[in-house]
Tab-separated table of C-alpha atoms in Angstrom:
chain	number	residue	atom	x	y	z
A	1	UNK	CA	116.385	139.489	42.046
A	2	UNK	CA	119.631	138.234	44.302
A	3	UNK	CA	118.084	140.116	47.340
A	4	UNK	CA	114.802	138.499	46.883
A	5	UNK	CA	116.668	134.712	46.062
A	6	UNK	CA	118.506	135.591	49.807
A	7	UNK	CA	115.250	136.686	51.745
A	8	UNK	CA	113.774	133.198	50.671
A	9	UNK	CA	116.650	131.107	51.635
A	10	UNK	CA	116.893	132.806	54.940
A	11	UNK	CA	112.792	132.504	55.170
A	12	UNK	CA	113.002	128.711	54.165
A	13	UNK	CA	115.782	128.447	56.651
A	14	UNK	CA	114.213	129.418	59.529
A	15	UNK	CA	110.851	127.424	58.700
A	16	UNK	CA	112.928	124.183	58.564
A	17	UNK	CA	114.589	125.149	61.953
A	18	UNK	CA	111.068	125.471	63.642
A	19	UNK	CA	108.973	122.816	61.738
A	20	UNK	CA	111.602	119.837	61.100
A	21	UNK	CA	112.944	119.249	64.410
A	22	UNK	CA	112.075	116.253	66.010
A	23	UNK	CA	111.640	115.626	69.884
A	24	UNK	CA	114.968	114.550	71.966
A	25	UNK	CA	115.990	111.329	72.678
A	26	UNK	CA	116.804	112.381	76.177
A	27	UNK	CA	115.250	109.852	78.656
A	28	UNK	CA	114.573	109.873	82.257
A	29	UNK	CA	114.803	107.464	84.735
A	30	UNK	CA	111.188	105.332	85.630
A	31	UNK	CA	109.596	106.406	88.739
A	32	UNK	CA	110.604	104.024	91.301
A	33	UNK	CA	107.515	104.783	93.451
A	34	UNK	CA	104.423	102.462	92.845
A	35	UNK	CA	101.113	103.094	93.595
A	36	UNK	CA	100.612	100.516	96.956
A	37	UNK	CA	97.216	99.106	95.989
A	38	UNK	CA	96.297	95.935	94.188
A	39	UNK	CA	95.251	97.547	90.524
A	40	UNK	CA	91.958	95.298	90.720
A	41	UNK	CA	90.821	97.491	93.876
A	42	UNK	CA	89.802	100.741	92.743
A	43	UNK	CA	90.300	102.323	96.374
A	44	UNK	CA	93.297	103.437	98.550
A	45	UNK	CA	93.563	104.603	102.131
A	46	UNK	CA	96.493	106.790	103.597
A	47	UNK	CA	97.572	109.104	106.399
A	48	UNK	CA	99.193	111.868	106.026
A	49	UNK	CA	101.083	113.785	108.563
A	50	UNK	CA	100.652	117.537	109.432
A	51	UNK	CA	103.870	119.120	109.974
A	52	UNK	CA	104.170	120.208	113.730
A	53	UNK	CA	100.850	118.782	114.727
A	54	UNK	CA	99.739	115.571	116.593
A	55	UNK	CA	96.935	114.415	114.751
A	56	UNK	CA	96.632	113.178	110.938
A	57	UNK	CA	94.622	113.307	107.741
A	58	UNK	CA	92.871	110.153	106.444
A	59	UNK	CA	92.317	109.925	102.882
A	60	UNK	CA	90.309	107.315	100.846
A	61	UNK	CA	90.529	107.685	96.975
A	62	UNK	CA	88.310	105.721	94.481
A	63	UNK	CA	87.297	105.553	91.052
A	64	UNK	CA	83.664	104.603	90.937
A	65	UNK	CA	84.513	101.171	89.612
A	66	UNK	CA	86.929	102.062	86.936
A	67	UNK	CA	89.140	98.908	86.497
A	68	UNK	CA	92.828	100.025	87.466
A	69	UNK	CA	94.536	97.420	85.847
A	70	UNK	CA	92.773	98.672	82.158
A	71	UNK	CA	93.751	102.652	83.015
A	72	UNK	CA	93.884	104.704	79.955
A	73	UNK	CA	95.190	108.107	80.024
A	74	UNK	CA	92.426	108.989	77.143
A	75	UNK	CA	89.314	107.670	78.978
A	76	UNK	CA	87.474	109.893	80.996
A	77	UNK	CA	87.098	108.777	84.415
A	78	UNK	CA	86.500	110.142	88.159
A	79	UNK	CA	88.820	110.065	91.193
A	80	UNK	CA	86.695	110.395	94.482
A	81	UNK	CA	88.560	111.673	97.465
A	82	UNK	CA	87.191	111.454	101.294
A	83	UNK	CA	89.411	113.327	103.905
A	84	UNK	CA	88.802	113.434	107.551
A	85	UNK	CA	91.125	113.868	110.656
A	86	UNK	CA	92.531	110.798	112.805
A	87	UNK	CA	93.387	111.169	116.755
A	88	UNK	CA	92.346	114.880	116.316
A	89	UNK	CA	92.664	116.453	120.145
A	90	UNK	CA	89.375	117.476	122.139
A	91	UNK	CA	88.141	120.844	121.359
A	92	UNK	CA	89.990	121.656	118.058
A	93	UNK	CA	88.542	122.699	114.940
A	94	UNK	CA	89.778	121.710	111.584
A	95	UNK	CA	88.672	123.007	108.389
A	96	UNK	CA	89.299	122.372	104.866
A	97	UNK	CA	90.077	125.518	102.693
A	98	UNK	CA	91.465	124.505	99.234
A	99	UNK	CA	91.868	121.291	97.794
A	100	UNK	CA	93.882	121.317	94.224
A	101	UNK	CA	94.669	118.252	92.429
A	102	UNK	CA	96.764	117.310	89.195
A	103	UNK	CA	97.259	114.406	86.765
A	104	UNK	CA	99.825	114.323	84.768
A	105	UNK	CA	102.181	111.831	82.797
A	106	UNK	CA	105.035	109.798	83.797
A	107	UNK	CA	107.363	109.230	81.054
A	108	UNK	CA	110.753	108.128	80.240
A	109	UNK	CA	110.495	111.015	77.356
A	110	UNK	CA	112.164	113.863	78.993
A	111	UNK	CA	109.503	115.978	76.860
A	112	UNK	CA	106.422	114.282	78.025
A	113	UNK	CA	107.515	113.565	81.692
A	114	UNK	CA	105.457	115.837	83.839
A	115	UNK	CA	102.477	116.821	81.308
A	116	UNK	CA	99.549	117.896	82.989
A	117	UNK	CA	96.481	116.278	81.742
A	118	UNK	CA	93.586	117.705	83.681
A	119	UNK	CA	93.810	119.715	87.066
A	120	UNK	CA	90.876	120.414	89.528
A	121	UNK	CA	90.171	123.108	92.394
A	122	UNK	CA	87.871	123.308	95.178
A	123	UNK	CA	87.702	126.238	97.397
A	124	UNK	CA	85.050	126.991	100.294
A	125	UNK	CA	83.158	129.948	99.419
A	126	UNK	CA	80.707	130.455	102.468
A	127	UNK	CA	80.854	132.794	105.029
A	128	UNK	CA	79.394	130.901	107.679
A	129	UNK	CA	82.734	129.262	108.758
A	130	UNK	CA	86.286	128.807	107.541
A	131	UNK	CA	86.127	125.928	105.428
A	132	UNK	CA	84.879	122.780	104.947
A	133	UNK	CA	84.833	121.358	108.378
A	134	UNK	CA	86.008	117.864	109.289
A	135	UNK	CA	86.758	115.867	112.335
A	136	UNK	CA	87.303	112.178	112.920
A	137	UNK	CA	83.863	111.359	111.798
A	138	UNK	CA	83.012	114.198	109.709
A	139	UNK	CA	84.459	113.643	106.386
A	140	UNK	CA	85.127	115.943	103.256
A	141	UNK	CA	84.259	114.162	99.957
A	142	UNK	CA	84.912	115.835	96.319
A	143	UNK	CA	85.051	114.378	92.885
A	144	UNK	CA	87.787	114.776	90.418
A	145	UNK	CA	86.252	114.340	87.164
A	146	UNK	CA	89.149	113.861	84.772
A	147	UNK	CA	88.611	114.554	80.779
A	148	UNK	CA	90.757	112.334	78.744
A	149	UNK	CA	91.286	115.216	76.065
A	150	UNK	CA	91.491	118.981	77.499
A	151	UNK	CA	92.686	121.794	75.931
A	152	UNK	CA	95.401	121.932	78.443
A	153	UNK	CA	96.345	118.936	77.281
A	154	UNK	CA	96.440	119.279	73.980
A	155	UNK	CA	98.659	122.579	74.231
A	156	UNK	CA	101.173	120.723	76.551
A	157	UNK	CA	101.137	118.053	74.104
A	158	UNK	CA	101.559	120.500	71.265
A	159	UNK	CA	104.605	122.443	73.129
A	160	UNK	CA	106.456	118.773	73.579
A	161	UNK	CA	106.310	118.233	70.071
A	162	UNK	CA	107.894	121.717	69.184
A	163	UNK	CA	104.679	123.332	67.601
A	164	UNK	CA	104.625	126.076	70.382
A	165	UNK	CA	101.256	125.296	71.715
A	166	UNK	CA	99.257	124.721	68.468
A	167	UNK	CA	98.731	121.034	67.706
A	168	UNK	CA	98.034	120.489	63.774
A	169	UNK	CA	97.836	117.342	61.512
A	170	UNK	CA	101.503	118.000	60.902
A	171	UNK	CA	102.375	116.779	64.428
A	172	UNK	CA	102.004	113.420	66.033
A	173	UNK	CA	98.381	113.247	67.115
A	174	UNK	CA	97.435	112.871	70.654
A	175	UNK	CA	96.191	109.531	70.799
A	176	UNK	CA	96.582	106.310	73.655
A	177	UNK	CA	98.839	104.818	71.075
A	178	UNK	CA	101.050	107.814	70.723
A	179	UNK	CA	100.913	108.379	74.616
A	180	UNK	CA	102.247	104.995	75.536
A	181	UNK	CA	104.357	105.049	72.516
A	182	UNK	CA	106.539	107.978	73.851
A	183	UNK	CA	107.594	105.881	76.879
A	184	UNK	CA	104.392	106.688	79.457
A	185	UNK	CA	103.952	104.124	82.001
A	186	UNK	CA	102.057	105.498	84.943
A	187	UNK	CA	99.708	108.671	85.537
A	188	UNK	CA	100.602	110.854	88.796
A	189	UNK	CA	97.825	112.185	90.933
A	190	UNK	CA	99.103	114.864	93.264
A	191	UNK	CA	97.013	116.882	95.933
A	192	UNK	CA	97.641	119.556	97.927
A	193	UNK	CA	94.896	119.841	101.128
A	194	UNK	CA	95.062	123.285	102.874
A	195	UNK	CA	93.749	122.989	106.181
A	196	UNK	CA	92.831	125.706	108.810
A	197	UNK	CA	93.205	125.068	112.428
A	198	UNK	CA	92.001	126.556	115.277
A	199	UNK	CA	93.273	125.105	118.896
A	200	UNK	CA	90.966	125.471	121.991
A	201	UNK	CA	90.609	128.640	123.929
A	202	UNK	CA	92.010	130.417	121.071
A	203	UNK	CA	90.263	132.862	118.469
A	204	UNK	CA	93.166	132.673	115.791
A	205	UNK	CA	93.171	130.581	112.882
A	206	UNK	CA	96.306	129.142	111.145
A	207	UNK	CA	97.033	127.093	107.749
A	208	UNK	CA	99.184	124.052	106.927
A	209	UNK	CA	99.226	122.589	103.487
A	210	UNK	CA	99.368	118.768	103.372
A	211	UNK	CA	100.599	117.050	99.899
A	212	UNK	CA	99.570	113.481	98.555
A	213	UNK	CA	100.476	111.847	95.634
A	214	UNK	CA	99.820	108.560	93.855
A	215	UNK	CA	101.195	106.461	90.866
A	216	UNK	CA	98.675	104.792	88.889
A	217	UNK	CA	100.460	102.438	86.099
A	218	UNK	CA	99.220	103.271	82.481
A	219	UNK	CA	98.127	100.027	80.672
A	220	UNK	CA	100.181	99.214	77.738
A	221	UNK	CA	97.220	97.908	75.717
A	222	UNK	CA	95.380	100.499	74.108
A	223	UNK	CA	92.732	98.227	73.181
A	224	UNK	CA	91.944	99.685	69.652
A	225	UNK	CA	90.487	97.842	66.637
A	226	UNK	CA	91.695	98.286	63.453
A	227	UNK	CA	88.844	98.097	60.658
A	228	UNK	CA	90.166	96.106	57.561
A	229	UNK	CA	87.839	96.730	54.453
A	230	UNK	CA	86.851	93.685	52.745
A	231	UNK	CA	87.573	94.093	49.338
A	232	UNK	CA	86.587	90.752	48.002
A	233	UNK	CA	83.321	91.056	45.952
A	234	UNK	CA	81.075	88.077	44.201
A	235	UNK	CA	81.240	87.944	40.789
A	236	UNK	CA	77.857	87.598	39.200
A	237	UNK	CA	77.192	84.779	36.487
């Protein structure tokens, strides 16, 4: 009987250790980078340097009319990406091999900061050329379709609240209110472009990687509606 009681106490103690803890109150500093754009304009042009090259990449991002001043994490939305070269030397050939993009949370809460909401990969699968061809006029265009809720997002949110990857009703729900409530102030779009370059009179192709990031402020107004049930009833005469 004593052994059974001891085992029970140990089991309960273990359960409390795993399920009773709250997330830490450690905080990180707010990212001082800001999206260098008017939040009412859904386009952004950027010029990216390529290591040890004399030409650059011109990137234009758009949100297909989505109002950046009302950016909500849990909204499904799209980000368009146009890429072409600038000041490309004559007879150079440039191809985009692969594009990887992530959208992640920026938060003052240590456990939430950096959680990835959604990701995208685009790779050239053809055999006729070395990738997506670009130059000063011909551009690459792709759309990053961001889902408001993804399995990855649910899982990482669950990890952040100590539920080891499985979100249940016992833990904080993944809602816009919850996201804002834990100090989320922006989302960070991170993009890596892998490009192949062929110089004139050369049969060799070499690869360079170029990274970019945009910080998009998250609206602190979740725009949720509370429905109040009318309990007043008219009495019959």
